Short mmCIF file of C-alpha atoms in Angstrom, two decimals:
data_model
loop_
_atom_site.label_atom_id
_atom_site.label_comp_id
_atom_site.label_asym_id
_atom_site.label_seq_id
_atom_site.Cartn_x
_atom_site.Cartn_y
_atom_site.Cartn_z
CA UNK A 20 -3.69 35.85 -162.74
CA UNK A 21 -1.95 35.16 -166.03
CA UNK A 22 -0.01 38.43 -165.85
CA UNK A 23 1.00 37.70 -162.25
CA UNK A 24 2.30 34.26 -163.17
CA UNK A 25 4.35 35.60 -166.08
CA UNK A 26 5.61 38.47 -163.90
CA UNK A 27 6.66 35.93 -161.29
CA UNK A 28 8.57 34.05 -163.95
CA UNK A 29 10.38 37.26 -164.86
CA UNK A 30 11.19 37.98 -161.21
CA UNK A 31 12.60 34.45 -160.79
CA UNK A 32 15.25 35.31 -163.37
CA UNK A 33 16.78 37.84 -161.00
CA UNK A 34 16.40 35.60 -157.95
CA UNK A 35 18.20 32.70 -159.65
CA UNK A 36 15.22 30.33 -159.33
CA UNK A 37 14.05 30.53 -162.93
CA UNK A 38 14.51 26.83 -163.70
CA UNK A 39 11.94 25.69 -161.11
CA UNK A 40 9.47 28.46 -161.93
CA UNK A 41 9.78 27.75 -165.66
CA UNK A 42 8.71 24.16 -165.07
CA UNK A 43 5.69 25.34 -163.08
CA UNK A 44 4.67 27.74 -165.85
CA UNK A 45 4.96 24.92 -168.39
CA UNK A 46 2.64 22.76 -166.27
CA UNK A 47 0.18 25.67 -166.03
CA UNK A 48 0.33 25.98 -169.82
CA UNK A 49 -0.56 22.31 -170.32
CA UNK A 50 -3.41 22.51 -167.79
CA UNK A 51 -4.85 25.62 -169.45
CA UNK A 52 -4.72 23.97 -172.89
CA UNK A 53 -6.55 20.90 -171.59
CA UNK A 54 -9.13 23.08 -169.84
CA UNK A 55 -9.53 25.15 -173.02
CA UNK A 56 -10.62 22.11 -175.02
CA UNK A 57 -13.05 21.15 -172.27
CA UNK A 58 -14.47 24.67 -172.28
CA UNK A 59 -14.83 24.81 -176.04
CA UNK A 60 -16.91 21.63 -175.96
CA UNK A 61 -19.94 23.59 -174.72
CA UNK A 62 -21.33 26.79 -176.17
CA UNK A 63 -21.96 28.25 -172.71
CA UNK A 64 -18.32 27.90 -171.69
CA UNK A 65 -16.74 28.49 -175.12
CA UNK A 66 -15.64 32.04 -174.30
CA UNK A 67 -13.93 30.86 -171.11
CA UNK A 68 -12.31 28.03 -173.06
CA UNK A 69 -10.98 30.51 -175.59
CA UNK A 70 -9.48 32.68 -172.84
CA UNK A 71 -7.89 29.63 -171.22
CA UNK A 72 -6.41 28.67 -174.59
CA UNK A 73 -4.87 32.11 -175.01
CA UNK A 74 -3.48 31.90 -171.46
CA UNK A 75 -2.07 28.43 -172.14
CA UNK A 76 -0.26 29.56 -175.28
CA UNK A 77 1.05 32.66 -173.49
CA UNK A 78 2.40 30.54 -170.64
CA UNK A 79 4.00 28.21 -173.19
CA UNK A 80 5.77 31.10 -174.90
CA UNK A 81 6.96 32.48 -171.57
CA UNK A 82 8.22 29.08 -170.44
CA UNK A 83 10.05 28.60 -173.76
CA UNK A 84 11.73 32.00 -173.40
CA UNK A 85 12.79 31.04 -169.88
CA UNK A 86 14.22 27.74 -171.12
CA UNK A 87 16.20 29.63 -173.75
CA UNK A 88 17.64 31.79 -170.98
CA UNK A 89 18.51 28.72 -168.91
CA UNK A 90 20.55 27.15 -171.72
CA UNK A 91 22.40 30.42 -172.30
CA UNK A 92 20.70 31.89 -175.38
CA UNK A 93 22.26 35.19 -176.44
CA UNK A 94 20.51 38.52 -177.01
CA UNK A 95 20.54 38.13 -180.84
CA UNK A 96 18.71 34.82 -180.45
CA UNK A 97 15.97 36.49 -178.40
CA UNK A 98 15.81 39.30 -180.96
CA UNK A 99 15.33 36.84 -183.81
CA UNK A 100 12.60 34.97 -181.92
CA UNK A 101 10.91 38.24 -181.00
CA UNK A 102 10.94 39.53 -184.59
CA UNK A 103 9.61 36.27 -186.02
CA UNK A 104 6.99 36.01 -183.29
CA UNK A 105 5.89 39.60 -183.86
CA UNK A 106 5.58 39.10 -187.61
CA UNK A 107 3.62 35.90 -187.09
CA UNK A 108 1.30 37.54 -184.58
CA UNK A 109 0.67 40.48 -186.94
CA UNK A 110 -0.15 38.17 -189.84
CA UNK A 111 -2.40 36.04 -187.65
CA UNK A 112 -4.28 39.07 -186.35
CA UNK A 113 -4.69 40.46 -189.89
CA UNK A 114 -6.05 37.15 -191.19
CA UNK A 115 -8.39 36.66 -188.24
CA UNK A 116 -9.83 40.15 -188.62
CA UNK A 117 -11.15 39.45 -192.13
CA UNK A 118 -12.31 35.85 -191.71
CA UNK A 119 -16.03 35.27 -191.39
CA UNK A 120 -17.68 32.37 -189.52
CA UNK A 121 -18.31 30.44 -192.74
CA UNK A 122 -14.65 30.74 -193.73
CA UNK A 123 -13.24 29.26 -190.53
CA UNK A 124 -12.75 25.69 -191.89
CA UNK A 125 -10.44 26.75 -194.71
CA UNK A 126 -8.65 29.17 -192.38
CA UNK A 127 -7.96 26.33 -189.95
CA UNK A 128 -6.71 24.20 -192.85
CA UNK A 129 -4.39 27.01 -193.93
CA UNK A 130 -2.93 27.31 -190.43
CA UNK A 131 -2.46 23.54 -190.27
CA UNK A 132 -0.28 23.72 -193.37
CA UNK A 133 2.04 26.07 -191.47
CA UNK A 134 2.27 23.57 -188.61
CA UNK A 135 3.24 20.86 -191.06
CA UNK A 136 5.98 22.82 -192.78
CA UNK A 137 7.28 24.06 -189.41
CA UNK A 138 7.61 20.45 -188.23
CA UNK A 139 9.53 19.54 -191.38
CA UNK A 140 11.88 22.52 -191.16
CA UNK A 141 12.44 22.06 -187.42
CA UNK A 142 13.26 18.37 -187.81
CA UNK A 143 15.58 19.00 -190.75
CA UNK A 144 17.36 21.75 -188.82
CA UNK A 145 17.86 19.50 -185.81
CA UNK A 146 19.38 16.80 -188.01
CA UNK A 147 21.64 19.11 -190.02
CA UNK A 148 22.87 20.82 -186.87
CA UNK A 149 23.72 17.59 -185.06
CA UNK A 150 24.52 15.10 -187.82
CA UNK A 151 26.54 12.16 -186.56
CA UNK A 152 25.69 12.80 -182.91
CA UNK A 153 22.08 11.60 -182.73
CA UNK A 154 20.79 8.40 -181.16
CA UNK A 155 18.16 6.09 -182.66
CA UNK A 156 15.30 7.64 -180.68
CA UNK A 157 16.09 11.15 -181.89
CA UNK A 158 16.55 9.97 -185.46
CA UNK A 159 13.14 8.25 -185.33
CA UNK A 160 11.52 11.47 -184.08
CA UNK A 161 13.19 13.46 -186.88
CA UNK A 162 11.97 11.11 -189.61
CA UNK A 163 8.43 10.90 -188.20
CA UNK A 164 8.24 14.69 -187.87
CA UNK A 165 9.20 15.08 -191.54
CA UNK A 166 6.82 12.30 -192.61
CA UNK A 167 3.78 13.56 -190.70
CA UNK A 168 4.65 17.20 -191.39
CA UNK A 169 4.79 16.59 -195.14
CA UNK A 170 1.37 14.94 -195.20
CA UNK A 171 -0.08 17.70 -193.04
CA UNK A 172 1.43 20.47 -195.15
CA UNK A 173 0.24 19.46 -198.61
CA UNK A 174 -2.96 17.85 -197.35
CA UNK A 175 -3.94 21.08 -195.62
CA UNK A 176 -3.16 23.10 -198.74
CA UNK A 177 -5.47 20.86 -200.79
CA UNK A 178 -8.22 21.05 -198.15
CA UNK A 179 -7.92 24.83 -198.09
CA UNK A 180 -8.02 25.02 -201.88
CA UNK A 181 -11.12 22.83 -202.15
CA UNK A 182 -13.03 24.72 -199.46
CA UNK A 183 -12.03 28.09 -200.94
CA UNK A 184 -13.13 27.04 -204.42
CA UNK A 185 -9.60 27.14 -205.80
CA UNK A 186 -9.72 23.42 -206.69
CA UNK A 187 -12.52 21.28 -208.03
CA UNK A 188 -14.59 19.66 -205.31
CA UNK A 189 -14.71 16.29 -207.07
CA UNK A 190 -12.29 13.66 -205.73
CA UNK A 191 -9.21 12.75 -207.73
CA UNK A 192 -10.00 9.26 -208.98
CA UNK A 193 -6.84 7.59 -210.24
CA UNK A 194 -7.39 3.96 -211.31
CA UNK A 195 -4.65 2.62 -208.97
CA UNK A 196 -5.32 5.03 -206.11
CA UNK A 197 -5.04 2.57 -203.22
CA UNK A 198 -2.02 0.78 -204.68
CA UNK A 199 -0.30 4.12 -205.21
CA UNK A 200 -0.86 5.11 -201.59
CA UNK A 201 0.38 1.75 -200.31
CA UNK A 202 3.43 1.95 -202.55
CA UNK A 203 4.38 5.39 -201.23
CA UNK A 204 3.90 4.25 -197.61
CA UNK A 205 6.09 1.21 -198.30
CA UNK A 206 8.87 3.33 -199.80
CA UNK A 207 8.68 5.72 -196.84
CA UNK A 208 8.97 2.76 -194.45
CA UNK A 209 12.08 1.55 -196.28
CA UNK A 210 13.44 5.08 -196.16
CA UNK A 211 13.02 5.16 -192.39
CA UNK A 212 14.84 1.84 -192.08
CA UNK A 213 17.75 3.23 -194.11
CA UNK A 214 17.69 6.46 -192.10
CA UNK A 215 18.03 4.53 -188.83
CA UNK A 216 20.50 1.95 -190.20
CA UNK A 217 22.48 3.31 -193.18
CA UNK A 218 24.18 -0.08 -193.68
CA UNK A 219 20.93 -1.25 -195.30
CA UNK A 220 21.74 1.06 -198.21
CA UNK A 221 24.37 -1.44 -199.35
CA UNK A 222 21.45 -3.50 -200.65
CA UNK A 223 20.21 -0.69 -202.88
CA UNK A 224 21.39 1.86 -205.44
CA UNK A 225 22.68 4.01 -202.55
CA UNK A 226 25.59 1.65 -201.88
CA UNK A 227 28.94 3.38 -201.68
CA UNK A 228 27.61 6.44 -199.86
CA UNK A 229 28.72 7.19 -196.32
CA UNK A 230 26.23 6.89 -193.46
CA UNK A 231 25.32 10.58 -193.22
CA UNK A 232 24.85 10.86 -196.99
CA UNK A 233 22.43 7.93 -196.86
CA UNK A 234 20.52 9.53 -194.00
CA UNK A 235 20.33 12.87 -195.77
CA UNK A 236 19.09 11.20 -198.97
CA UNK A 237 16.47 9.27 -196.98
CA UNK A 238 15.27 12.43 -195.24
CA UNK A 239 15.04 14.34 -198.52
CA UNK A 240 13.07 11.47 -200.05
CA UNK A 241 10.74 11.41 -197.03
CA UNK A 242 10.08 15.15 -197.33
CA UNK A 243 9.20 14.94 -201.03
CA UNK A 244 7.28 11.66 -201.00
CA UNK A 245 5.26 12.43 -197.86
CA UNK A 246 4.25 15.74 -199.43
CA UNK A 247 3.10 13.92 -202.57
CA UNK A 248 1.25 11.39 -200.40
CA UNK A 249 -0.51 14.16 -198.47
CA UNK A 250 -1.62 15.81 -201.71
CA UNK A 251 -2.93 12.55 -203.15
CA UNK A 252 -4.70 11.42 -199.98
CA UNK A 253 -6.72 14.62 -199.60
CA UNK A 254 -7.24 15.22 -203.32
CA UNK A 255 -8.84 11.75 -203.49
CA UNK A 256 -11.60 12.88 -201.11
CA UNK A 257 -14.57 14.95 -202.24
CA UNK A 258 -15.29 18.50 -201.10
CA UNK A 259 -18.30 17.62 -198.90
CA UNK A 260 -15.99 15.54 -196.67
CA UNK A 261 -13.40 18.30 -196.24
CA UNK A 262 -14.63 19.30 -192.72
CA UNK A 263 -13.86 15.76 -191.55
CA UNK A 264 -10.54 15.80 -193.39
CA UNK A 265 -9.61 18.98 -191.52
CA UNK A 266 -10.10 17.23 -188.18
CA UNK A 267 -7.82 14.43 -189.43
CA UNK A 268 -5.20 16.99 -190.42
CA UNK A 269 -5.65 18.62 -187.02
CA UNK A 270 -4.76 15.30 -185.45
CA UNK A 271 -1.77 14.90 -187.78
CA UNK A 272 -0.48 18.35 -186.84
CA UNK A 273 -0.70 17.35 -183.18
CA UNK A 274 1.36 14.21 -183.72
CA UNK A 275 3.91 16.23 -185.68
CA UNK A 276 4.21 18.56 -182.69
CA UNK A 277 4.49 15.57 -180.38
CA UNK A 278 7.39 14.22 -182.44
CA UNK A 279 9.00 17.66 -182.28
CA UNK A 280 8.61 17.60 -178.49
CA UNK A 281 10.53 14.33 -178.23
CA UNK A 282 13.05 15.60 -180.75
CA UNK A 283 13.77 18.81 -178.83
CA UNK A 284 13.41 17.19 -175.39
CA UNK A 285 10.54 19.59 -174.67
CA UNK A 286 7.86 17.93 -172.49
CA UNK A 287 5.40 20.81 -172.97
CA UNK A 288 5.51 20.51 -176.75
CA UNK A 289 5.03 16.75 -176.54
CA UNK A 290 2.10 17.14 -174.12
CA UNK A 291 0.28 19.77 -176.18
CA UNK A 292 0.97 17.82 -179.38
CA UNK A 293 -0.50 14.65 -177.89
CA UNK A 294 -3.50 16.65 -176.67
CA UNK A 295 -4.13 18.01 -180.17
CA UNK A 296 -3.51 14.62 -181.75
CA UNK A 297 -5.95 12.74 -179.52
CA UNK A 298 -8.63 15.45 -179.56
CA UNK A 299 -8.44 15.66 -183.36
CA UNK A 300 -8.74 11.88 -183.66
CA UNK A 301 -11.75 11.77 -181.33
CA UNK A 302 -13.44 14.62 -183.18
CA UNK A 303 -12.81 12.82 -186.47
CA UNK A 304 -14.53 9.69 -185.17
CA UNK A 305 -17.49 11.72 -183.85
CA UNK A 306 -17.93 13.57 -187.16
CA UNK A 307 -17.65 10.39 -189.23
CA UNK A 308 -20.35 8.78 -187.08
CA UNK A 309 -22.61 11.83 -187.40
CA UNK A 310 -22.13 12.16 -191.17
CA UNK A 311 -22.29 8.45 -191.92
CA UNK A 312 -18.79 8.39 -193.37
CA UNK A 313 -16.21 5.61 -193.20
CA UNK A 314 -13.36 6.76 -190.97
CA UNK A 315 -10.97 4.43 -192.83
CA UNK A 316 -11.86 5.97 -196.18
CA UNK A 317 -11.42 9.50 -194.80
CA UNK A 318 -8.03 8.79 -193.23
CA UNK A 319 -6.62 6.79 -196.14
CA UNK A 320 -7.84 8.91 -199.03
CA UNK A 321 -11.01 7.04 -199.96
CA UNK A 322 -9.42 3.60 -199.55
CA UNK A 323 -11.76 0.75 -200.37
CA UNK A 324 -14.25 2.89 -202.27
CA UNK A 325 -14.78 2.06 -205.94
CA UNK A 326 -13.15 4.54 -208.28
CA UNK A 327 -15.65 6.40 -210.42
CA UNK A 328 -15.58 5.48 -214.07
CA UNK A 329 -14.45 8.56 -215.94
CA UNK A 330 -14.14 6.76 -219.24
CA UNK A 331 -16.19 7.17 -222.37
CA UNK A 332 -17.86 3.75 -222.27
CA UNK A 333 -21.37 3.84 -223.67
CA UNK A 334 -24.24 1.44 -223.37
CA UNK A 335 -26.79 0.86 -226.07
CA UNK A 336 -30.35 0.58 -224.77
CA UNK A 337 -32.73 -1.48 -226.85
CA UNK A 338 -36.45 -1.82 -226.61
#
């Protein structure tokens, strides 16, 4: 059935009805992805869920190729996409062939890091290619994609490193951990305000710059600071909680994709991103309940927990 649907999409190109068929294939992709998650929820139907997931992704790729054709993409553009897709598929197959069941968590974390950096690069490319022509909604999506993508990228790298034994499992316990996180979030919020309304820069050290220079500076700051925030949030959580952290990062990657969907005016990307975001958030809540962990502490890098005393204080015991 999947091959027939994709073949029908190819035939619609020659009949001149590709736009309508492309939309139908995109809907089929979203339905298959939703059904895949439902199937993976039960061990008896997990294999079917996996097949539906593969079909959903295949339909999404086919629909995207059709949309490229509709907007007049040239042959070199298809060649570039094909080469990059082929290289990515080869790398993915090579990695999957050597990963054992016990190594799946860090593998998932590694793949999430790629989603994060892809969201950042895609958003930056959209801005640089259309600077001065974007409305407030698109600018908001660009900034949020960079913000969430940065946290997902570095946070996933730290989670991978801890699970793979490349970093110490103990949480990073800075004395002003919570204040540092809040400070970075506050600066990122101010950066978004300046990105949306460059005139606010007249109140800061950025005064004198033109609007696009202010926006570019704000976006660069968001990319760097969100990456630092992602590193610090995950590094502040101990190794035993990394499986829960991975589900949080899974949710973050979904919201980054959702922002990309709004940014690129791609309903399928927004739908699948929201699906991943919500499912990751629900799974995080379920795992926190099962493991007796505070969901707030997991999401916000151990917020509210006392920082361990790593000093050299000694206590004299008498008696």
